[in-house]
Structures are given as C-alpha cells and as structure tokens.
mmCIF file of C-alpha atoms and ligand atoms in Angstrom:
data_model
loop_
_atom_site.group_PDB
_atom_site.id
_atom_site.type_symbol
_atom_site.label_atom_id
_atom_site.label_comp_id
_atom_site.label_asym_id
_atom_site.label_seq_id
_atom_site.Cartn_x
_atom_site.Cartn_y
_atom_site.Cartn_z
ATOM 1 C CA MET A 151 7.511 -19.734 17.634
ATOM 2 C CA ALA A 152 6.816 -17.993 14.427
ATOM 3 C CA THR A 153 9.434 -15.343 13.113
ATOM 4 C CA ILE A 154 8.306 -11.517 13.707
ATOM 5 C CA ILE A 155 8.546 -9.924 11.501
ATOM 6 C CA ARG A 156 9.314 -6.314 11.898
ATOM 7 C CA GLY A 157 7.839 -4.330 9.660
ATOM 8 C CA LYS A 158 10.253 -1.067 10.569
ATOM 9 C CA ASP A 159 13.483 -3.371 9.909
ATOM 10 C CA VAL A 160 12.261 -4.048 5.487
ATOM 11 C CA ALA A 161 11.196 -0.155 5.139
ATOM 12 C CA ASP A 162 14.837 0.375 6.729
ATOM 13 C CA HIS A 163 16.079 -0.953 3.677
ATOM 14 C CA VAL A 164 14.165 0.532 0.739
ATOM 15 C CA LEU A 165 14.240 3.410 2.389
ATOM 16 C CA SER A 166 17.668 3.136 2.937
ATOM 17 C CA GLY A 167 18.120 2.717 -0.920
ATOM 18 C CA VAL A 168 15.806 5.671 -1.573
ATOM 19 C CA LYS A 169 18.227 7.287 1.081
ATOM 20 C CA ALA A 170 20.320 7.126 -1.824
ATOM 21 C CA ASP A 171 18.073 7.475 -5.385
ATOM 22 C CA VAL A 172 17.409 11.027 -3.848
ATOM 23 C CA ALA A 173 20.642 12.190 -4.093
ATOM 24 C CA ALA A 174 21.427 10.697 -7.269
ATOM 25 C CA LEU A 175 18.050 12.949 -8.127
ATOM 26 C CA LEU A 176 19.102 15.669 -6.745
ATOM 27 C CA ALA A 177 23.406 15.597 -8.179
ATOM 28 C CA ARG A 178 21.337 16.430 -11.082
ATOM 29 C CA GLY A 179 19.453 18.674 -10.291
ATOM 30 C CA ILE A 180 16.132 16.777 -9.996
ATOM 31 C CA GLU A 181 14.249 17.489 -6.641
ATOM 32 C CA PRO A 182 11.748 14.940 -6.630
ATOM 33 C CA CYS A 183 8.713 16.268 -5.035
ATOM 34 C CA LEU A 184 5.228 14.391 -3.832
ATOM 35 C CA ALA A 185 1.650 16.374 -4.369
ATOM 36 C CA VAL A 186 -0.504 15.656 -1.744
ATOM 37 C CA ILE A 187 -4.049 15.955 -2.362
ATOM 38 C CA LEU A 188 -6.723 16.681 1.602
ATOM 39 C CA VAL A 189 -10.467 17.335 1.011
ATOM 40 C CA GLY A 190 -11.999 17.951 4.012
ATOM 41 C CA ASP A 191 -10.446 17.847 8.235
ATOM 42 C CA ASP A 192 -11.205 14.098 8.525
ATOM 43 C CA PRO A 193 -9.055 13.403 11.544
ATOM 44 C CA ALA A 194 -7.381 10.074 10.855
ATOM 45 C CA SER A 195 -6.707 10.783 7.489
ATOM 46 C CA GLN A 196 -4.913 14.262 8.223
ATOM 47 C CA VAL A 197 -2.089 11.797 10.913
ATOM 48 C CA TYR A 198 -1.491 9.078 7.189
ATOM 49 C CA VAL A 199 -0.629 13.320 5.867
ATOM 50 C CA ARG A 200 1.017 14.470 8.068
ATOM 51 C CA LYS A 201 2.545 11.427 8.701
ATOM 52 C CA LYS A 202 3.609 11.441 5.078
ATOM 53 C CA LYS A 203 5.075 14.026 4.836
ATOM 54 C CA GLU A 204 7.208 14.209 7.340
ATOM 55 C CA LYS A 205 8.592 10.335 5.423
ATOM 56 C CA CYS A 206 8.614 13.541 2.635
ATOM 57 C CA ALA A 207 10.824 15.608 4.792
ATOM 58 C CA GLU A 208 13.602 13.270 6.133
ATOM 59 C CA LEU A 209 14.616 11.634 3.192
ATOM 60 C CA GLY A 210 15.399 15.503 0.898
ATOM 61 C CA ILE A 211 11.749 14.388 -0.750
ATOM 62 C CA ARG A 212 9.516 17.623 -1.429
ATOM 63 C CA SER A 213 6.422 17.749 -0.492
ATOM 64 C CA LEU A 214 3.110 19.565 -1.107
ATOM 65 C CA GLU A 215 -0.173 19.798 0.866
ATOM 66 C CA PHE A 216 -2.869 20.967 -0.662
ATOM 67 C CA THR A 217 -5.794 20.752 1.708
ATOM 68 C CA LEU A 218 -9.119 22.269 0.802
ATOM 69 C CA PRO A 219 -12.585 22.499 2.442
ATOM 70 C CA ALA A 220 -14.803 19.364 2.002
ATOM 71 C CA GLU A 221 -17.800 21.288 -0.282
ATOM 72 C CA THR A 222 -15.028 20.935 -2.034
ATOM 73 C CA LYS A 223 -16.766 19.977 -5.787
ATOM 74 C CA GLN A 224 -15.761 17.407 -7.656
ATOM 75 C CA GLU A 225 -14.549 19.990 -10.795
ATOM 76 C CA GLU A 226 -12.663 22.544 -8.334
ATOM 77 C CA LEU A 227 -10.148 19.024 -7.933
ATOM 78 C CA LEU A 228 -10.145 17.876 -11.176
ATOM 79 C CA ALA A 229 -8.864 21.589 -12.951
ATOM 80 C CA LEU A 230 -6.745 20.756 -9.039
ATOM 81 C CA ILE A 231 -5.065 17.532 -10.635
ATOM 82 C CA ALA A 232 -5.107 18.684 -13.526
ATOM 83 C CA LYS A 233 -2.901 21.472 -13.133
ATOM 84 C CA LEU A 234 -0.964 18.961 -10.976
ATOM 85 C CA ASN A 235 -0.557 16.743 -14.145
ATOM 86 C CA SER A 236 1.430 19.672 -15.907
ATOM 87 C CA ASP A 237 3.111 20.163 -13.737
ATOM 88 C CA PRO A 238 6.913 19.350 -14.014
ATOM 89 C CA GLY A 239 8.199 19.800 -10.647
ATOM 90 C CA VAL A 240 5.934 17.376 -9.070
ATOM 91 C CA HIS A 241 6.620 13.083 -10.359
ATOM 92 C CA GLY A 242 3.434 12.146 -7.098
ATOM 93 C CA ILE A 243 0.825 13.071 -7.197
ATOM 94 C CA LEU A 244 -1.897 11.491 -4.025
ATOM 95 C CA CYS A 245 -5.247 11.546 -2.883
ATOM 96 C CA GLN A 246 -6.338 10.961 0.051
ATOM 97 C CA LEU A 247 -9.466 8.577 -0.033
ATOM 98 C CA PRO A 248 -11.605 8.118 1.675
ATOM 99 C CA LEU A 249 -12.665 11.258 -0.198
ATOM 100 C CA PRO A 250 -16.435 12.770 0.576
ATOM 101 C CA LYS A 251 -19.462 11.038 -0.103
ATOM 102 C CA HIS A 252 -20.267 13.569 -3.007
ATOM 103 C CA LEU A 253 -16.987 13.673 -4.726
ATOM 104 C CA ASP A 254 -16.151 9.650 -6.987
ATOM 105 C CA GLU A 255 -13.622 8.186 -6.442
ATOM 106 C CA GLN A 256 -12.989 6.511 -9.202
ATOM 107 C CA THR A 257 -12.887 9.285 -11.277
ATOM 108 C CA ILE A 258 -11.348 11.161 -9.251
ATOM 109 C CA VAL A 259 -8.385 8.177 -8.891
ATOM 110 C CA ARG A 260 -8.273 8.204 -13.011
ATOM 111 C CA ALA A 261 -7.314 11.077 -12.953
ATOM 112 C CA VAL A 262 -4.023 11.438 -12.170
ATOM 113 C CA ARG A 263 -1.866 10.859 -14.979
ATOM 114 C CA PRO A 264 -0.330 7.137 -14.812
ATOM 115 C CA GLU A 265 3.250 8.035 -14.160
ATOM 116 C CA LYS A 266 1.897 10.592 -11.761
ATOM 117 C CA ASP A 267 -0.509 7.677 -9.604
ATOM 118 C CA VAL A 268 2.027 6.767 -7.163
ATOM 119 C CA ASP A 269 -0.234 5.369 -5.209
ATOM 120 C CA GLY A 270 -0.387 2.660 -8.078
ATOM 121 C CA PHE A 271 -4.408 2.402 -7.798
ATOM 122 C CA THR A 272 -4.212 2.693 -11.869
ATOM 123 C CA CYS A 273 -0.800 0.325 -12.900
ATOM 124 C CA ARG A 274 -2.471 -2.535 -15.004
ATOM 125 C CA ILE A 275 0.214 -4.438 -13.313
ATOM 126 C CA SER A 276 3.865 -6.780 -15.861
ATOM 127 C CA ALA A 277 6.306 -8.589 -15.466
ATOM 128 C CA ASP A 278 7.580 -5.144 -16.336
ATOM 129 C CA ALA A 279 7.523 -3.833 -12.583
ATOM 130 C CA GLU A 280 11.603 -1.613 -13.392
ATOM 131 C CA ARG A 281 8.770 1.011 -15.091
ATOM 132 C CA ASP A 282 5.629 0.256 -12.757
ATOM 133 C CA LEU A 283 4.105 1.732 -9.743
ATOM 134 C CA MET A 284 3.046 -0.576 -7.948
ATOM 135 C CA PRO A 285 0.203 -0.149 -5.458
ATOM 136 C CA CYS A 286 1.533 -0.076 -2.794
ATOM 137 C CA THR A 287 0.416 -2.015 0.353
ATOM 138 C CA PRO A 288 0.685 -5.596 -1.888
ATOM 139 C CA ALA A 289 4.883 -4.035 -3.195
ATOM 140 C CA GLY A 290 4.791 -3.614 0.885
ATOM 141 C CA VAL A 291 4.312 -7.460 1.010
ATOM 142 C CA MET A 292 5.988 -8.164 -1.800
ATOM 143 C CA GLU A 293 9.026 -6.383 -0.124
ATOM 144 C CA ILE A 294 9.158 -8.261 2.499
ATOM 145 C CA LEU A 295 8.583 -11.645 1.476
ATOM 146 C CA ARG A 296 11.649 -10.749 0.202
ATOM 147 C CA TYR A 297 13.686 -10.149 2.813
ATOM 148 C CA ALA A 298 12.625 -12.396 5.242
ATOM 149 C CA GLY A 299 13.580 -15.036 2.281
ATOM 150 C CA ILE A 300 10.255 -16.724 1.421
ATOM 151 C CA SER A 301 9.676 -17.035 -1.708
ATOM 152 C CA VAL A 302 6.385 -17.387 -3.911
ATOM 153 C CA ALA A 303 7.883 -19.837 -6.256
ATOM 154 C CA GLY A 304 5.137 -22.736 -6.579
ATOM 155 C CA LYS A 305 4.076 -22.363 -3.746
ATOM 156 C CA ARG A 306 0.371 -22.063 -2.743
ATOM 157 C CA CYS A 307 -0.818 -18.946 -1.953
ATOM 158 C CA CYS A 308 -4.244 -17.892 -0.037
ATOM 159 C CA VAL A 309 -5.195 -14.071 -0.140
ATOM 160 C CA VAL A 310 -8.658 -13.477 1.946
ATOM 161 C CA GLY A 311 -10.109 -10.279 0.728
ATOM 162 C CA ARG A 312 -10.628 -8.765 -3.446
ATOM 163 C CA SER A 313 -10.571 -5.035 -3.375
ATOM 164 C CA ASN A 314 -8.757 -3.192 -6.163
ATOM 165 C CA ILE A 315 -6.296 -1.774 -4.276
ATOM 166 C CA VAL A 316 -5.119 -4.872 -1.689
ATOM 167 C CA GLY A 317 -7.165 -7.708 -2.375
ATOM 168 C CA LYS A 318 -7.173 -8.214 -6.664
ATOM 169 C CA PRO A 319 -3.268 -6.542 -6.672
ATOM 170 C CA MET A 320 -1.657 -8.471 -3.848
ATOM 171 C CA ALA A 321 -2.455 -12.478 -6.421
ATOM 172 C CA THR A 322 -1.218 -10.409 -9.310
ATOM 173 C CA LEU A 323 1.600 -9.831 -7.570
ATOM 174 C CA LEU A 324 1.772 -13.378 -6.078
ATOM 175 C CA LEU A 325 1.105 -14.809 -9.653
ATOM 176 C CA LEU A 326 3.868 -12.874 -10.713
ATOM 177 C CA ALA A 327 6.448 -14.068 -8.140
ATOM 178 C CA ASP A 328 5.055 -17.625 -9.622
ATOM 179 C CA GLY A 329 3.326 -18.688 -6.839
ATOM 180 C CA THR A 330 -0.337 -20.407 -7.114
ATOM 181 C CA VAL A 331 -2.427 -17.261 -5.766
ATOM 182 C CA THR A 332 -6.366 -18.478 -4.450
ATOM 183 C CA VAL A 333 -8.689 -15.693 -3.012
ATOM 184 C CA CYS A 334 -10.901 -15.011 -1.204
ATOM 185 C CA HIS A 335 -14.199 -12.891 -0.206
ATOM 186 C CA SER A 336 -17.121 -12.741 1.191
ATOM 187 C CA ARG A 337 -19.048 -15.715 0.027
ATOM 188 C CA THR A 338 -16.353 -18.761 -0.457
ATOM 189 C CA LYS A 339 -17.347 -21.404 -0.194
ATOM 190 C CA ASP A 340 -15.347 -23.122 3.762
ATOM 191 C CA LEU A 341 -13.171 -20.381 3.919
ATOM 192 C CA PRO A 342 -11.119 -22.348 6.821
ATOM 193 C CA ALA A 343 -10.529 -25.593 4.353
ATOM 194 C CA VAL A 344 -9.528 -22.472 1.638
ATOM 195 C CA THR A 345 -7.363 -21.026 4.003
ATOM 196 C CA ARG A 346 -5.789 -24.238 5.073
ATOM 197 C CA GLU A 347 -4.275 -24.622 1.657
ATOM 198 C CA ALA A 348 -1.914 -22.141 2.113
ATOM 199 C CA ASP A 349 2.237 -22.213 2.405
ATOM 200 C CA ILE A 350 1.357 -17.672 1.881
ATOM 201 C CA LEU A 351 -1.725 -16.883 3.363
ATOM 202 C CA VAL A 352 -2.368 -12.952 3.506
ATOM 203 C CA ALA A 353 -4.634 -11.860 5.709
ATOM 204 C CA ALA A 354 -7.417 -8.023 3.856
ATOM 205 C CA VAL A 355 -10.719 -8.314 4.826
ATOM 206 C CA GLY A 356 -10.902 -5.943 7.309
ATOM 207 C CA LYS A 357 -11.973 -8.116 10.901
ATOM 208 C CA PRO A 358 -10.086 -8.155 13.716
ATOM 209 C CA ARG A 359 -9.066 -10.813 14.215
ATOM 210 C CA PHE A 360 -10.936 -12.503 12.175
ATOM 211 C CA ILE A 361 -8.039 -15.239 10.845
ATOM 212 C CA THR A 362 -7.582 -17.977 13.940
ATOM 213 C CA ALA A 363 -5.356 -20.639 13.843
ATOM 214 C CA ASP A 364 -6.801 -23.401 12.324
ATOM 215 C CA MET A 365 -7.470 -21.349 9.780
ATOM 216 C CA VAL A 366 -3.364 -20.954 9.160
ATOM 217 C CA LYS A 367 -1.030 -24.411 8.659
ATOM 218 C CA GLU A 368 0.814 -25.771 10.526
ATOM 219 C CA GLY A 369 4.135 -23.351 9.327
ATOM 220 C CA ALA A 370 2.589 -21.309 6.871
ATOM 221 C CA ALA A 371 3.665 -17.988 6.825
ATOM 222 C CA VAL A 372 1.432 -15.168 7.917
ATOM 223 C CA ILE A 373 0.795 -11.378 6.688
ATOM 224 C CA ASP A 374 -1.655 -9.625 8.177
ATOM 225 C CA VAL A 375 -2.725 -6.211 5.809
ATOM 226 C CA GLY A 376 -5.060 -5.334 8.822
ATOM 227 C CA VAL A 377 -5.635 -1.965 10.057
ATOM 228 C CA ASN A 378 -8.863 -2.315 12.508
ATOM 229 C CA ARG A 379 -10.740 -0.472 15.748
ATOM 230 C CA GLY A 380 -11.189 -2.294 18.431
ATOM 231 C CA ALA A 381 -13.646 -0.610 21.361
ATOM 232 C CA ASP A 382 -10.825 0.356 22.947
ATOM 233 C CA LYS A 383 -10.023 2.236 19.721
ATOM 234 C CA LYS A 384 -6.927 0.180 19.850
ATOM 235 C CA ILE A 385 -5.385 -0.558 16.478
ATOM 236 C CA LEU A 386 -5.788 -4.735 15.884
ATOM 237 C CA GLY A 387 -4.742 -7.151 12.706
ATOM 238 C CA ASP A 388 -7.388 -8.674 11.037
ATOM 239 C CA VAL A 389 -5.173 -12.211 12.660
ATOM 240 C CA ASP A 390 -5.975 -13.247 15.481
ATOM 241 C CA PHE A 391 -2.156 -13.221 16.234
ATOM 242 C CA ASP A 392 -1.094 -14.226 19.326
ATOM 243 C CA ALA A 393 -3.065 -18.417 18.102
ATOM 244 C CA VAL A 394 -1.796 -17.864 14.969
ATOM 245 C CA GLU A 395 2.397 -17.288 16.204
ATOM 246 C CA LYS A 396 2.027 -20.359 17.983
ATOM 247 C CA LYS A 397 1.503 -21.719 14.893
ATOM 248 C CA ALA A 398 3.466 -19.673 11.935
ATOM 249 C CA SER A 399 6.310 -19.690 10.441
ATOM 250 C CA PHE A 400 6.176 -15.980 9.372
ATOM 251 C CA ILE A 401 3.929 -14.142 11.154
ATOM 252 C CA THR A 402 4.027 -9.584 11.150
ATOM 253 C CA PRO A 403 2.121 -7.990 13.864
ATOM 254 C CA VAL A 404 -0.160 -4.627 13.402
ATOM 255 C CA PRO A 405 0.996 -2.680 14.440
ATOM 256 C CA GLY A 406 4.439 -2.110 12.675
ATOM 257 C CA GLY A 407 4.055 -4.995 10.410
ATOM 258 C CA VAL A 408 3.021 -3.452 6.601
ATOM 259 C CA GLY A 409 1.855 -0.199 7.385
ATOM 260 C CA VAL A 410 4.547 0.846 8.265
ATOM 261 C CA MET A 411 5.806 -0.623 4.310
ATOM 262 C CA THR A 412 2.858 0.269 2.816
ATOM 263 C CA ILE A 413 4.367 4.418 3.660
ATOM 264 C CA ALA A 414 7.820 3.321 2.240
ATOM 265 C CA MET A 415 6.821 1.517 -0.788
ATOM 266 C CA LEU A 416 5.157 5.760 -1.754
ATOM 267 C CA MET A 417 8.368 6.732 -0.804
ATOM 268 C CA LYS A 418 10.075 4.165 -3.291
ATOM 269 C CA ASN A 419 6.900 5.091 -6.183
ATOM 270 C CA THR A 420 7.678 8.365 -5.758
ATOM 271 C CA VAL A 421 11.539 8.690 -6.364
ATOM 272 C CA ARG A 422 10.973 5.907 -8.723
ATOM 273 C CA ALA A 423 8.319 8.795 -10.590
ATOM 274 C CA ALA A 424 10.607 10.716 -10.480
ATOM 275 C CA ALA A 425 13.266 9.160 -12.168
ATOM 276 C CA LEU A 426 10.819 8.094 -14.808
ATOM 277 C CA GLN A 427 9.634 11.306 -15.526
ATOM 278 C CA ASN A 428 13.967 12.314 -15.646
ATOM 279 C CA PRO A 429 15.502 9.559 -18.036
ATOM 280 C CA ALA A 430 19.614 10.534 -17.787
ATOM 281 C CA GLY A 431 21.043 11.365 -20.489
ATOM 282 C CA GLN A 432 18.619 14.179 -21.326
ATOM 283 C CA ASP A 433 20.180 17.170 -18.568
ATOM 284 C CA SER A 434 20.618 20.004 -19.940
HETATM 285 P P1 NDP B 621 -12.043 -4.241 1.601
HETATM 286 O O1 NDP B 621 -13.123 -3.446 3.055
HETATM 287 O O2 NDP B 621 -11.945 -2.974 0.483
HETATM 288 O O3 NDP B 621 -12.471 -5.440 1.787
HETATM 289 C C1 NDP B 621 -11.810 -6.633 2.233
HETATM 290 C C2 NDP B 621 -12.566 -7.372 1.353
HETATM 291 O O4 NDP B 621 -13.029 -8.408 2.782
HETATM 292 C C3 NDP B 621 -13.650 -7.857 0.243
HETATM 293 O O5 NDP B 621 -12.830 -8.068 -0.525
HETATM 294 C C4 NDP B 621 -14.283 -8.584 0.685
HETATM 295 O O6 NDP B 621 -15.237 -9.733 0.024
HETATM 296 C C5 NDP B 621 -13.600 -9.591 2.242
HETATM 297 N N1 NDP B 621 -14.277 -9.846 3.158
HETATM 298 C C6 NDP B 621 -15.760 -9.511 4.194
HETATM 299 N N2 NDP B 621 -15.799 -10.493 5.262
HETATM 300 C C7 NDP B 621 -15.309 -11.356 4.193
HETATM 301 C C8 NDP B 621 -15.491 -12.930 5.107
HETATM 302 N N3 NDP B 621 -16.162 -12.535 6.209
HETATM 303 N N4 NDP B 621 -14.402 -14.242 4.463
HETATM 304 C C9 NDP B 621 -13.808 -13.714 3.903
HETATM 305 N N5 NDP B 621 -13.491 -12.552 3.018
HETATM 306 C C10 NDP B 621 -14.572 -11.328 3.347
HETATM 307 O O7 NDP B 621 -10.827 -3.582 3.315
HETATM 308 P P2 NDP B 621 -9.620 -3.449 1.652
HETATM 309 O O8 NDP B 621 -8.795 -3.382 1.118
HETATM 310 O O9 NDP B 621 -10.153 -2.264 2.054
HETATM 311 O O10 NDP B 621 -8.352 -3.332 3.171
HETATM 312 C C11 NDP B 621 -8.205 -4.639 4.155
HETATM 313 C C12 NDP B 621 -7.531 -4.600 4.497
HETATM 314 O O11 NDP B 621 -7.097 -3.612 5.012
HETATM 315 C C13 NDP B 621 -8.434 -3.271 6.183
HETATM 316 O O12 NDP B 621 -8.584 -3.284 7.786
HETATM 317 C C14 NDP B 621 -8.279 -1.794 5.865
HETATM 318 O O13 NDP B 621 -8.266 -1.046 6.758
HETATM 319 C C15 NDP B 621 -6.134 -2.471 5.259
HETATM 320 N N6 NDP B 621 -5.609 -2.117 4.750
HETATM 321 C C16 NDP B 621 -4.031 -1.294 4.582
HETATM 322 C C17 NDP B 621 -2.939 -0.872 4.305
HETATM 323 C C18 NDP B 621 -1.922 -0.615 5.126
HETATM 324 O O14 NDP B 621 -1.059 -0.159 5.262
HETATM 325 N N7 NDP B 621 -1.223 -1.249 6.331
HETATM 326 C C19 NDP B 621 -3.619 -0.228 3.023
HETATM 327 C C20 NDP B 621 -4.695 -0.509 2.758
HETATM 328 C C21 NDP B 621 -6.083 -1.187 3.672
HETATM 329 P P3 NDP B 621 -16.340 -8.379 -1.195
HETATM 330 O O15 NDP B 621 -15.645 -8.740 -1.954
HETATM 331 O O16 NDP B 621 -17.405 -10.419 -0.932
HETATM 332 O O17 NDP B 621 -17.368 -8.764 -1.008
#
C-alpha cells in the first residue's frame, strides 16, 4: 500500500516559511500585496478568488479584489493591469482564469509584468529558481516530492499532459531536478507502456480516473494533478486512486493533494515577489 501524501501537511510546511517571510517584510515596513482580478461571475472562479483572499488574510498578506463585469472590454482590462503593474504598493497580480471568451487570455496573461506574475504563467524557468516566480501547480508538485523525500535525480519521470500551465512547466522542473523526463499527450502511442516505465508519474490530463493500475509501475510515486467533477459533482482526480494506491509507493489524493499546494505556492510567490521588488539594503 502506498504512503498517502497529504497536501495540507506539505502546504503547512511551506506556509510556515511564508509566514516568517511576511514577518520579515513587515518589520521593514513592506506589506506584501496581491491584486486579484475577476472578470464575470463564474461560480467556480468566485470560490477560487475567495479562497485566495482568505489565505492572504490568514498570512498577513494584503489583498485587493477587482471584480469586473463579464462584458469588460480587453482594453479596459489591459488598462487595469497596466495601472497595477506600475503601482509599487502592489507586488503580485493575478487574473483569475478562465476569462470570458471575447478576451484573449494569452494577451492578458502576458500583460502582467513578469516580476508581478505570481501565477508564474510567463516564467521562463531557469536554473536560478530563487529569482523565478515558478508556475504554482508544478512548483507545488516539486515541494510535494521534496517533502516526501522522493529524489528526482536519475529517475524516470513521466508527465501525462502537455499544457502550458501544468504539463510543460512540470516537465521542465523535473528535468532541472535531473530526472529523465518523458511527456505524454493525446497523440502518444501505447501510453500504458510509456507510463509503466516511470518511477515518478505525474497525471495532468483532466480525465477522471484515467490512470489505471495497469499503467503504473510497481513502487512508483504517483502525483495526481487532475481536478474533475464526477456525475454526482464529486471531485475526482486523474488517477484511479483505490486501485493505484495498492501498487504505488507514494500517492497524492484528490481532493487534498496537489490542489492545496497550488494556493500555498501562490502565497509563496507573492511574498517572494514583494521581497524581490524591495531588495534588503534599499530601505529608507
Ligand atoms: P489541459 O486540458 O490544458 O491539458 C490536458 C492535457 O492532457 C493535454 O496535453 C492533452 O493532450 C492531454 N490528454 C488529453 N487526453 C489524453 C489522452 N487520452 N491521453 C494522453 N494525454 C491526454 O488541462 P490542464 O493541463 O490545464 O489541466 C490538467 C488537469 O489538472 C485538469 O484536471 C485540471 O483541472 C487540473 N488542474 C489542477 C490544478 C490544481 O491546482 N490541482 C491546477 C491546474 C489544473 P493534447 O495536448 O494532445 O491535447
């Protein structure tokens, strides 16, 4: 039976460091501040925004919310981002996705200054991780691996999914940690044969219970990024947890796994952004 890695345990560990960093910034008169932009009234987005604001409040991070109507024009949204980009009191900016269809997500995401892009969507990911605002979900997975003592160096890693926000940056981070990385997608031939090679298997597909036990190597570490709604509205991961748990050495549950880490990494990025924008030694 696999060891279940609880996202909350890892998040608590990360957030205790974030709390210390907030205290150090406050002692220098800097109040870390996150601006959250919500366009439209998508109920799931409203919940995500509320959770982010609550987490900010818990940690002593100031949050500003900008709620715009669904019919907001692209120029209006870009003007708001430009204003926040040039406000020295705002250290992080995030625009909750998905945006209404008439807005070009790529243009909006790229409009946020990289130093304030706390979602890490524009991050080019370099080996100098201390200066980067890493994409939150893949960075959260790396924290999970570290916390559980799973070393990546030399291991066969397989990422199923190649999206710009999860699959691709996930593969890059595993590569930077010296894993031997394979990225799979909908055109991969004989997917189970590829996933069965993996010592570390990351599922970011968006299909409930897609990764079945026959696709997993005995003793593999299986990280489930998926968040899917079942017919009964229950949240399901991409991994068939009950069956895979019997075969893997480590596994993350859904809910309660990677999702909890994503928000913790957003908080970490916000505080890191505030520190990078206010280097010590430049206080007045
Ligand atoms: P996307 O839909 O953007 O990407 C899904 C990827 O899965 C694509 O690369 C696609 O391949 C691949 N795929 C789809 N079907 C198959 C198949 N049959 N075989 C192999 N590969 C396949 O999703 P995201 O990357 O945005 O998200 C993935 C999952 O992670 C979702 O469930 C999402 O809700 C969840 N998520 C969770 C987060 C968290 O905080 N826990 C944060 C972000 C996402 P192709 O490129 O060929 O189409």
